[in-house]
Coordinates of C-alpha atoms in Angstrom, one line a residue:
Chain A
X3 CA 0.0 0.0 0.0
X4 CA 1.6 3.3 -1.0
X5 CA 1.8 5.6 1.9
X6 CA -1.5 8.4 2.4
X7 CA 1.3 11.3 3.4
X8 CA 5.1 11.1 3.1
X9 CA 7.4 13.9 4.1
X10 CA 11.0 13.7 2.8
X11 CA 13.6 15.7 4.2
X12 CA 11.2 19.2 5.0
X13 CA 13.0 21.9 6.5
X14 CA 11.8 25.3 7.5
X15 CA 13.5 28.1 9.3
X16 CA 11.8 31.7 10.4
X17 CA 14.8 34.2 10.6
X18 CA 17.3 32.3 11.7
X19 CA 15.6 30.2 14.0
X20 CA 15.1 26.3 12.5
X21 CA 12.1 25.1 13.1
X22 CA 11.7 21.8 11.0
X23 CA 15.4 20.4 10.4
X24 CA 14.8 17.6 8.0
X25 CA 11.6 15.8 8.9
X26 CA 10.9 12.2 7.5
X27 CA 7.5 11.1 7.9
X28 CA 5.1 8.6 6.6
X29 CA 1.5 8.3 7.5
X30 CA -0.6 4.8 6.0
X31 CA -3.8 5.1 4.6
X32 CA -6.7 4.8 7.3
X33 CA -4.1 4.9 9.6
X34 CA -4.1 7.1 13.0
X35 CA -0.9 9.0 13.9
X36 CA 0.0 11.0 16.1
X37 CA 3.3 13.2 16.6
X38 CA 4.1 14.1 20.5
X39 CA 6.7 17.0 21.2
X40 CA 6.6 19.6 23.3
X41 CA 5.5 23.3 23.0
X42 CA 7.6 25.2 19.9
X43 CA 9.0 22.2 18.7
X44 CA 7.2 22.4 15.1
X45 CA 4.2 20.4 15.3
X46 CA 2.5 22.6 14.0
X47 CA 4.7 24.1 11.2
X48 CA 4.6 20.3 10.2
X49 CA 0.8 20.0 9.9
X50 CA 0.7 23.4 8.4
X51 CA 3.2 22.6 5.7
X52 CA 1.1 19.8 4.7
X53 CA -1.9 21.8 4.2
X54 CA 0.2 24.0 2.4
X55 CA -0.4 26.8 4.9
X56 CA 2.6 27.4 5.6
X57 CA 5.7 26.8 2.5
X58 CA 8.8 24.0 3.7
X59 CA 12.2 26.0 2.8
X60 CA 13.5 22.6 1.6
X61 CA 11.7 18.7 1.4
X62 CA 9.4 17.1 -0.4
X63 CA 5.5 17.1 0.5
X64 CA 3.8 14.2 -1.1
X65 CA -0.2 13.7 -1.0
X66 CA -1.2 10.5 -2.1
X67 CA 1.7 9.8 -3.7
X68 CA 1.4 13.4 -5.5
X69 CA 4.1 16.3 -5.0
X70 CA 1.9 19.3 -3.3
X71 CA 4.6 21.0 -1.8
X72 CA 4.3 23.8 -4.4
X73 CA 1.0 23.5 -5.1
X74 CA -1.1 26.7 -6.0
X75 CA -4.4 27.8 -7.0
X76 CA -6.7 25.5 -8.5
X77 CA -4.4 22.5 -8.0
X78 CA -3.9 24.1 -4.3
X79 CA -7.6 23.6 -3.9
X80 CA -8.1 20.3 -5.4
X81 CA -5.8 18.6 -2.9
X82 CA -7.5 21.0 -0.2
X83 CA -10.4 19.0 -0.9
X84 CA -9.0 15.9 0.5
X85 CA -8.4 17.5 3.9
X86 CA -10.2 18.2 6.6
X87 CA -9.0 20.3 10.1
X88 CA -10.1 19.9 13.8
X89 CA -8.2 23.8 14.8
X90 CA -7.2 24.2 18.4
X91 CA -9.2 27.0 19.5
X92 CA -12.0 25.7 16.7
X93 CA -11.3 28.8 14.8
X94 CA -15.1 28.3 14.1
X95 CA -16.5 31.7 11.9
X96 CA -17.7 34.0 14.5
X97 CA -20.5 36.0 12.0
X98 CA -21.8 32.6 10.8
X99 CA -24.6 30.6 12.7
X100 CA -23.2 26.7 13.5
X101 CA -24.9 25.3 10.8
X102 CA -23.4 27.5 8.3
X103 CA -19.5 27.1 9.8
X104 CA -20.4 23.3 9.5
X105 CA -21.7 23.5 6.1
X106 CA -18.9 26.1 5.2
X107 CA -16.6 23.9 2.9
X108 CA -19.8 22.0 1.2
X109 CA -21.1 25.4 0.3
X110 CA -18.2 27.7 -0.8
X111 CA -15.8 24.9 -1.5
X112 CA -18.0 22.4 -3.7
X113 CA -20.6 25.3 -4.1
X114 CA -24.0 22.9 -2.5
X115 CA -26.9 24.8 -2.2
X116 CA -27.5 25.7 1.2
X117 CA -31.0 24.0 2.0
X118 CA -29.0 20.3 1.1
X119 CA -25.8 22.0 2.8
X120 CA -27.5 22.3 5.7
X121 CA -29.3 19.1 6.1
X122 CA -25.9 17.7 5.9
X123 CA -24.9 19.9 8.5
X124 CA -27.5 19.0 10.9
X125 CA -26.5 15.5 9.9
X126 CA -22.9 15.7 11.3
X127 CA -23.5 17.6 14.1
X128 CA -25.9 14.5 15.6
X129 CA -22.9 13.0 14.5
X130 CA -20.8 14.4 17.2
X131 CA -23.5 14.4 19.7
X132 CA -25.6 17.8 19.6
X133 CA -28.9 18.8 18.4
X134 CA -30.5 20.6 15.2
X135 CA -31.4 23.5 17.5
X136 CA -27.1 23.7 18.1
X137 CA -27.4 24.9 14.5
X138 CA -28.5 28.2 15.1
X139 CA -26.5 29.1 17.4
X140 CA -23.3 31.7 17.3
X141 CA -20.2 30.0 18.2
X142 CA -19.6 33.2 21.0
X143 CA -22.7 31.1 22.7
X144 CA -21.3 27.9 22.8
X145 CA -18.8 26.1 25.9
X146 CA -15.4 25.2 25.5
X147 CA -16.9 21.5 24.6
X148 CA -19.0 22.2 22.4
X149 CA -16.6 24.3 19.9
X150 CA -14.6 21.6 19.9
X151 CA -17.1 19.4 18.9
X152 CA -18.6 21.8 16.4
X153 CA -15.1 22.1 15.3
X154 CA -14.9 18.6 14.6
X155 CA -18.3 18.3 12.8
X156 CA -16.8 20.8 10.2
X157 CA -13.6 18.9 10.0
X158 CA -16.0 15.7 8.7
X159 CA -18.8 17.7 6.9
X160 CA -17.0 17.2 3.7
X161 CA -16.1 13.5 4.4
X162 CA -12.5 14.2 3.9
X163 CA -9.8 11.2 3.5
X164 CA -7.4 12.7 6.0
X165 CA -8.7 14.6 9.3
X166 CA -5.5 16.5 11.2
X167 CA -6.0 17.2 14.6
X168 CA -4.3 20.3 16.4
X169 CA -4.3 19.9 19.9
X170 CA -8.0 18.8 20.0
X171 CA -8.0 18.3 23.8
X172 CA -6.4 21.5 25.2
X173 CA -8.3 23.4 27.0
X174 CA -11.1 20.8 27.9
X175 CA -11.6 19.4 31.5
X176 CA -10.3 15.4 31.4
X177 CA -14.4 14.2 31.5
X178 CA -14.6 16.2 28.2
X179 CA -11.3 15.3 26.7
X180 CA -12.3 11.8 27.2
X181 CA -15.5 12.2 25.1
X182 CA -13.7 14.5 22.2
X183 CA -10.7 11.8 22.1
X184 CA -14.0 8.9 21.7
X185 CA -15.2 11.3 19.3
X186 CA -12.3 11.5 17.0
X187 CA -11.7 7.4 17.3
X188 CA -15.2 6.6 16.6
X189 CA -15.6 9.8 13.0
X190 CA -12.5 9.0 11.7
X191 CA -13.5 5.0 12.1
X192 CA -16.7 6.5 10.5
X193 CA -15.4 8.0 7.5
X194 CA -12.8 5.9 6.9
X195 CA -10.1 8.7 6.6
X196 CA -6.3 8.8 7.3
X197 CA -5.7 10.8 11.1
X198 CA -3.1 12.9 11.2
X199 CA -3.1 14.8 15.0
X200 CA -0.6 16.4 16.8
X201 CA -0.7 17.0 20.7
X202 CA 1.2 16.9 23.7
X203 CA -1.5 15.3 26.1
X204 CA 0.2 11.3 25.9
X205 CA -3.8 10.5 27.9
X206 CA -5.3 11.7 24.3
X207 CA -2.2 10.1 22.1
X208 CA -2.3 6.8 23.6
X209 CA -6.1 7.0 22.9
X210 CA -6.4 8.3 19.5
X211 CA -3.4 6.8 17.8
X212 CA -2.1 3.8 16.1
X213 CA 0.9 4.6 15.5
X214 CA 3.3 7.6 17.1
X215 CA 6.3 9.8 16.1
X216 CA 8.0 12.4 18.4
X217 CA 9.3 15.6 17.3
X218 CA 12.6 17.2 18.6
X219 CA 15.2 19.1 17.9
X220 CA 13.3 19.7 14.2
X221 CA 13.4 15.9 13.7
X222 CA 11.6 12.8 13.6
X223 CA 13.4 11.1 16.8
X224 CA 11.3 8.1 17.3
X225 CA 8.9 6.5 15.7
X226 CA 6.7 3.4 16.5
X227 CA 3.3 1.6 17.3
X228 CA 1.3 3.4 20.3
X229 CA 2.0 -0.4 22.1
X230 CA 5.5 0.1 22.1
X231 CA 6.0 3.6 23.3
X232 CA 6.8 2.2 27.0
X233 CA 9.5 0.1 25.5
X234 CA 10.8 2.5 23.2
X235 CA 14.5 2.3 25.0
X236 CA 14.7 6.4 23.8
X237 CA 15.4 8.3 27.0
X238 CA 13.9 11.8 25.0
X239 CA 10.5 9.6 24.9
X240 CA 10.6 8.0 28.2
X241 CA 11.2 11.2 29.9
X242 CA 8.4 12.9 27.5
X243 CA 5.6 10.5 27.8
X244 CA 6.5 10.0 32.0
X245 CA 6.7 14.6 31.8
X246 CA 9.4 14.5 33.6
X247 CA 11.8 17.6 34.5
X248 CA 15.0 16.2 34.7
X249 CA 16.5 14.3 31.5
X250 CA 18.1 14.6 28.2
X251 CA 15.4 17.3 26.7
X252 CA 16.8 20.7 28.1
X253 CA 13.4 22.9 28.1
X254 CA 14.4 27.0 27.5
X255 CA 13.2 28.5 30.3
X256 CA 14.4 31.9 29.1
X257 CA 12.9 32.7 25.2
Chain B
X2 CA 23.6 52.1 19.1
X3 CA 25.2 52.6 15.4
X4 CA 23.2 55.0 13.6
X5 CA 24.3 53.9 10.3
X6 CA 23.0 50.8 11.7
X7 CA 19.5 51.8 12.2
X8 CA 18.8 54.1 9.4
X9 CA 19.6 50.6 7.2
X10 CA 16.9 48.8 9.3
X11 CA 14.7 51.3 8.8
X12 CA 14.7 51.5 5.4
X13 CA 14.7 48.1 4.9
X14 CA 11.7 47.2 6.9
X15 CA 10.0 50.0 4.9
X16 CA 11.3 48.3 1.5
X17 CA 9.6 45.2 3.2
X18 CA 6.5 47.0 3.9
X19 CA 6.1 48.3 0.2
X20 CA 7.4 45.1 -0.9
X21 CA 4.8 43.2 0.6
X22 CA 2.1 45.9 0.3
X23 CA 2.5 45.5 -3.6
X24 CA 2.4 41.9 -3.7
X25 CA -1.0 41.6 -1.5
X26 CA -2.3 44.2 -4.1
X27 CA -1.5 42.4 -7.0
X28 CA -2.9 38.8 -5.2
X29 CA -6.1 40.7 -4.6
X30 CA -6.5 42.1 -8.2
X31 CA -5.8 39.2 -9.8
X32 CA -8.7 37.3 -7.3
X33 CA -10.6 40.2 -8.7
X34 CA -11.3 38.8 -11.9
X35 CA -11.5 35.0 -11.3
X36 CA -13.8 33.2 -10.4
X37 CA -16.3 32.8 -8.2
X38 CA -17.6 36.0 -7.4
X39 CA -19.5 35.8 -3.6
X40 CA -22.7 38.3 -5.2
X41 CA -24.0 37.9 -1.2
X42 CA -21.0 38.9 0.3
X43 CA -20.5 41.6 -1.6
X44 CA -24.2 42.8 -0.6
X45 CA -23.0 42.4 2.8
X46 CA -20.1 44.6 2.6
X47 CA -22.1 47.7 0.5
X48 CA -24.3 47.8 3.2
X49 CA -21.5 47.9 5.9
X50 CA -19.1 50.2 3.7
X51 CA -22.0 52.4 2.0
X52 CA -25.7 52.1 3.7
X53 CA -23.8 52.5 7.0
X54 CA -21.6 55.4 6.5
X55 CA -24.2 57.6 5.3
X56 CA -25.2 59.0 9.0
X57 CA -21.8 60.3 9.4
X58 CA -20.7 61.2 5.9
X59 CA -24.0 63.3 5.6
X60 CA -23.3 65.4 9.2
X61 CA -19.9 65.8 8.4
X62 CA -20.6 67.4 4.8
X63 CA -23.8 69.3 6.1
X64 CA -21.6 71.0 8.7
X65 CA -18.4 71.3 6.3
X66 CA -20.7 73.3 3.6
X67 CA -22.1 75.3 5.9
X68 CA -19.1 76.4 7.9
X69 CA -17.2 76.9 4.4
X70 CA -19.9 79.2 3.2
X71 CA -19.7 81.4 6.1
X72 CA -15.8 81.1 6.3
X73 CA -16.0 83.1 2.7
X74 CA -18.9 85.2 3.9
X75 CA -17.0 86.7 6.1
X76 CA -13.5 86.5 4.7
X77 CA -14.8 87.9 1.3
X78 CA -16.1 90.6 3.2
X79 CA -12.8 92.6 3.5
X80 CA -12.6 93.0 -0.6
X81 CA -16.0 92.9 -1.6
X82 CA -16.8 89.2 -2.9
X83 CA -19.7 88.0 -0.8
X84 CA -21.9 87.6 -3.6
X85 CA -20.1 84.4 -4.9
X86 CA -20.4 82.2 -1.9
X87 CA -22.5 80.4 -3.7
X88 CA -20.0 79.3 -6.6
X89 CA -17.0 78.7 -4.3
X90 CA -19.2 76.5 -1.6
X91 CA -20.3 74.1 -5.1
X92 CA -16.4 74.5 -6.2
X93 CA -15.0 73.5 -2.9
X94 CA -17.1 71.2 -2.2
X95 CA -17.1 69.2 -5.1
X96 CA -13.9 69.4 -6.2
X97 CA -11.9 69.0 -2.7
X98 CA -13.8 68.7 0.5
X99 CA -16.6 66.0 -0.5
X100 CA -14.2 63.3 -1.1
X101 CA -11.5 64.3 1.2
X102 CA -13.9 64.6 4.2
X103 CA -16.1 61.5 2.9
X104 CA -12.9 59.1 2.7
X105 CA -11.2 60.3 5.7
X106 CA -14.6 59.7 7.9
X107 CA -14.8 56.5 6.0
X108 CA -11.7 55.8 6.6
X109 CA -12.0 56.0 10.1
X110 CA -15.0 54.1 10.1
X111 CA -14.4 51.0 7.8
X112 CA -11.1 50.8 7.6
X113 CA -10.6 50.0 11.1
X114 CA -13.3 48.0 11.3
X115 CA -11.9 45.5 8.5
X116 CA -8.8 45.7 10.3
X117 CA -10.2 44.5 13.3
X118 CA -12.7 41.9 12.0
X119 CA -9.5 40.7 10.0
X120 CA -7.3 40.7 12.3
X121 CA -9.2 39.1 14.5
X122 CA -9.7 36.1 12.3
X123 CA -5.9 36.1 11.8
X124 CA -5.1 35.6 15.6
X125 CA -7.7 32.7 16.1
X126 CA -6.9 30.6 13.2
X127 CA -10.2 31.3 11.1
X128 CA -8.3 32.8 7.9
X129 CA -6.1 29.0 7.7
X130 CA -9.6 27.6 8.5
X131 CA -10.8 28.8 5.2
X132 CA -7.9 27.6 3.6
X133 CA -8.5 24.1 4.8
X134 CA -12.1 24.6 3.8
X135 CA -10.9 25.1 0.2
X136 CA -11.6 28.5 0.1
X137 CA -9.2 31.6 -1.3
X138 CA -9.2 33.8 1.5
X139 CA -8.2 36.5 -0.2
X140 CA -11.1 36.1 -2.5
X141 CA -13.5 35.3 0.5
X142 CA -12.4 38.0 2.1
X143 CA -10.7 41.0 0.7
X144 CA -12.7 41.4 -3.1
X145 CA -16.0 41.6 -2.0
X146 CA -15.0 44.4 0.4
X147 CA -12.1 46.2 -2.2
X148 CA -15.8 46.1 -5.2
X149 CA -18.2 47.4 -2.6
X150 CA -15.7 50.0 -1.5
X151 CA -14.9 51.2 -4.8
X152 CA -18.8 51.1 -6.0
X153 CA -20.1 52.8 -2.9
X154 CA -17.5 55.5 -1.9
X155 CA -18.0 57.4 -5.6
X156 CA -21.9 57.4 -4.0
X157 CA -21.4 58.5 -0.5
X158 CA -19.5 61.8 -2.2
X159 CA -22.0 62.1 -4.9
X160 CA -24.9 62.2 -1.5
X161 CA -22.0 64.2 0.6
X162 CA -21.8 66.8 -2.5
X163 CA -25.2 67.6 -2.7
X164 CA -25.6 67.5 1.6
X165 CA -22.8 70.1 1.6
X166 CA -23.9 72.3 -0.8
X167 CA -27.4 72.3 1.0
X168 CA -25.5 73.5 4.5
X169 CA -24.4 76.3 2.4
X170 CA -27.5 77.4 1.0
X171 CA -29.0 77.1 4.9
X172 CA -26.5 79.5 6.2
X173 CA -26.5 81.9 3.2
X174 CA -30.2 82.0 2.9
X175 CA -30.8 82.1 6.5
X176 CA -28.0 84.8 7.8
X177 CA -26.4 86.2 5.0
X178 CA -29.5 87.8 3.0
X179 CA -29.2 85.3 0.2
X180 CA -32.3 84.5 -1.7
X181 CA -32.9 80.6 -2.0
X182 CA -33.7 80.6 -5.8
X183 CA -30.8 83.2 -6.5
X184 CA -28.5 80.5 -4.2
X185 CA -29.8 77.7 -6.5
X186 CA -29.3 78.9 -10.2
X187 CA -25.6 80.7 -9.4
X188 CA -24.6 77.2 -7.8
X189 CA -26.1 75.0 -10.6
X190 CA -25.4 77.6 -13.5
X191 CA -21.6 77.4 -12.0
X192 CA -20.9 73.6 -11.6
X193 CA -19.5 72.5 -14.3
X194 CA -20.0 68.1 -14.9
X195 CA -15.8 68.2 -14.6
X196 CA -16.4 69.5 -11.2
X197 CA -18.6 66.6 -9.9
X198 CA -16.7 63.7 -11.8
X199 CA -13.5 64.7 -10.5
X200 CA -14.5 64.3 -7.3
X201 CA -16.6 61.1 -7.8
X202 CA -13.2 59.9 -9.0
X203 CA -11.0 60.8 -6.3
X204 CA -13.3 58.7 -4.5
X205 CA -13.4 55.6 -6.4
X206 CA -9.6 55.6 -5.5
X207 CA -10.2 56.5 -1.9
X208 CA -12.7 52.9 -1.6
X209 CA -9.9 51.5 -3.0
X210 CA -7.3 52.5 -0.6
X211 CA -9.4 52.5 2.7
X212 CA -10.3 48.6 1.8
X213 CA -6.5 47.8 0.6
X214 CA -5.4 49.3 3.9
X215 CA -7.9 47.5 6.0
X216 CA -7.2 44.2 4.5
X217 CA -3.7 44.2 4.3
X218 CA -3.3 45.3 8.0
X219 CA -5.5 42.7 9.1
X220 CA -3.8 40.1 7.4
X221 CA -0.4 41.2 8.5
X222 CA -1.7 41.6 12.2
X223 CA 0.5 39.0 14.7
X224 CA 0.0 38.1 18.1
X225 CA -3.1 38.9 20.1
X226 CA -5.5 41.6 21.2
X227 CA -2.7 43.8 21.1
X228 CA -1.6 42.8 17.5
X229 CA -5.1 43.4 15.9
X230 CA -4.9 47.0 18.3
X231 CA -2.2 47.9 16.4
X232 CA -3.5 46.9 13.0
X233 CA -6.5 48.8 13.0
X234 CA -4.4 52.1 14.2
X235 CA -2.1 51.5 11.1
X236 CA -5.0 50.5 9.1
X237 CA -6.5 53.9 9.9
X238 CA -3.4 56.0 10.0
X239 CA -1.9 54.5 6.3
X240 CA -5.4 54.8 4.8
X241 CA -5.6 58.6 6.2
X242 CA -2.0 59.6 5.1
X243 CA -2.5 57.4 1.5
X244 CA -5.7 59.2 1.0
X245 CA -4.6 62.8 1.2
X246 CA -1.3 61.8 -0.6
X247 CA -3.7 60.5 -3.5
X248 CA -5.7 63.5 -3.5
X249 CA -3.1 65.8 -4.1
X250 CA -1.6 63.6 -7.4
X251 CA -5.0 63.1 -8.4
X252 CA -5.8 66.9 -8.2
X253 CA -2.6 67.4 -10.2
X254 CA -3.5 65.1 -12.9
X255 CA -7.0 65.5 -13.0
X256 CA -6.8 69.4 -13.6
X257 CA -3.3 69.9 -15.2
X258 CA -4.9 70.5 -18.3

């Protein structure tokens, strides 16, 4: 099986700080991983690259076996079309009612009309556990859960083939976290898509993920089945996934 | 510090600025004319950019035409030249203070509002949310409000032109002796169609600016509530400085003949 998303070799610097330093990565079709670091390390540069947000100084992006890293415009948006995006904060449209920041990319990006749009919409949100009458709602109105859940229902509103996940349990209370992280297992088993998250909560990445890759230093630095992350004989892991403050990882304290 | 030093930095973050500045332009033209075109959006933004302005725009042109009618009441008054208050109010007016006044009070208005709104979307992710919804932002966001700028500041002026000559005629016929049909014919006899479309020009450019200069600061805004702050001030300021800038080249072409 030819791999869903490959990096090769992507490196990107801002100013003369390196962010990314040569990051090999491949993710298998219908596959869940998820890449553990901690804060500033480039987890999300990485995603962003990939959705071709942000532009890799050096590396190879492929997309089903496709080159996108240069990608623009119509091509841009064609592979676009393939992705969907859980964001940390939701980033959920605050002028548009629920339904329509659900229906969003069925409507301007496949240009639906907006009664079927928003049947669908009403669809997916059941989907992730809330009512019609969530719909009409303004994001400012909903709880911390909720966004993210109304977050996640536009992530899947297009039925995407790969779902990436920033952070999607930040912020939450562990009761809710739990039920996001069920959420995510149970939508992308739904769809059938290829996960892609990135996080640094090990409770949500042990739960979410087949597979797992750690980020540090602006490389891939291990790399292995979720199972085998206790055995993973890298001291960087073992003192990452155990959080603790003494070890090989130096944090900055000073910016 | 070396001062060489600093006046290189300077000048290169302001090569940056007008580097970037000329790229985002060309990105937004260029979104201009492809396809799609958001015919609801841009609905939207006429009735924020034009509908909403004209409170404001009208008050500030009533009170402008009649202060610059008695301004040459009484300043004509040392050599004799009352009598043509009526000409130089439709003049000034017109040509100079309906689209200066209009775009600066627009300026102020929607300007920073885009900034903000902009911004805003920046700092919580919402303008990359677009992008992973497969939609241009640029063409989501910026043309609708760059077309209804352009198509609704050139109508603002043309309402501003004829509320500003009407504070004149209030002050001429009501304290300086002037009859109201005399008032009338000298003004309309005087105008001349060059008058008016100069001015309805002038503002066309002026939409243009205030939305470039919302847009782009938006876009460039970093960090949080103080980032989009400090967009919307530059929004305003650069929209304010670019606009009286633009006025005085287009004066200078417009009546070099």
């Amino acid at each position: 099986m030819s791999p869903k998303i490959q990096l090769i070799g992507v490196k990107k610097r801002f100013g003369s700080k390196v962010v990314l330093d040569g990051v090999d990565l491949t993710v298998e079709p219908r596959s869940s991983l998820v890449i553990i670091g901690g804060s500033g390390t480039g987890k999300s540069v990485t995603i962003k690259s990939i959705l071709g947000i942000i532009r890799p100084d050096e590396g190879t992006i492929l997309v089903d076996g496709e080159d996108v890293t240069h990608l623009r415009g119509a091509a841009r948006d064609k592979v676009m079309k393939k992705f969907g995006m859980l964001f940390q904060g939701g980033a959920l449209f605050d002028s548009l009612p629920v339904w329509e920041n659900v229906a969003f990319g069925l409507i301007q990006g496949r240009g639906m009309a907006r009664k079927p749009a928003r049947d669908i919409a009403i669809e997916k949100l059941a989907k992730v556990g809330l009512a019609a009458d969530v719909g009409d709602l303004f994001p400012v109105e909903l709880s911390g859960g909720m966004l993210k859940r109304v977050g996640l229902a536009r992530a899947i509103a297009s039925d995407p083939e790969i779902i990436f996940f920033d952070e999607p349990t930040t912020g939450l209370d562990p009761i809710m976290a739990d039920i996001i992280n069920d959420l995510i297992v149970s939508t992308v088993k739904d769809v059938g898509a290829t996960a892609l998250s990135i996080t640094h909560d090990m409770i949500s990445a042990r739960k979410i993920s087949d597979k797992i890759a750690m980020l540090y230093g602006g490389k891939i630095i291990w790399q292995g089945p979720t199972a085998a992350i206790d055995n993973s004989g890298n001291p960087y892991v073992d003192q990452f996934i155990h959080g603790k403050a003494e070890g090989p990882i130096k944090m900055a304290v000073k910016a | 510090m070396n001062p060489f030093a600093s006046i290189g930095r300077a000048t290169m973050t302001l090569l940056a600025h007008i580097g970037r500045l000329s790229t985002f332009t060309g990105t937004a033209l260029a979104a201009i004319v492809a396809p799609p075109i958001y015919g609801r959006l841009i609905g939207q933004q006429i009735m924020r950019i034009g509908y909403y302005s004209l409170p404001v725009v009208g008050l500030t042109a009533f009170f402008t035409g009649s202060a610059l009618a008695l301004q040459i009441f009484l300043g004509g008054n040392r050599f004799g030249t009352e009598a043509v208050v009526p000409q130089i109010v439709v003049l000034g007016i017109t040509r100079e203070l309906g689209p200066v006044i209009a775009g600066l009070m627009v300026a102020g208005r929607v300007a920073a509002a885009i900034a903000a709104e902009i911004g805003t979307m920046k700092v919580t992710e919402q303008i990359d949310a677009l992008t992973t919804l497969a939609t241009n932002p640029i063409k989501y966001l910026v043309v609708p409000r760059l077309i209804a700028a352009v198509l609704c500041l050139p109508l603002l002026v043309a309402i501003a032109d004829s509320i500003g000559v009407f504070g004149g005629y209030v002050v001429a016929t009501q304290s300086m002796g002037f009859s109201g049909g005399t008032y009338l014919k000298n003004t309309v006899d005087f105008a001349t169609q060059e008058d008016i479309v100069s001015g309805l020009i002038k503002a066309g450019v002026f939409g243009f600016i205030i939305a470039l200069m919302g847009c782009y600061n938006g876009f460039n805004s970093k960090g949080g509530a103080q980032g989009v702050g400090n967009a919307t001030t530059a929004a305003v300021v650069s929209s304010s400085i670019l606009i009286l800038a633009a006025n005085y080249l287009l004066t200078s072409l417009l009546f070099s003949k």
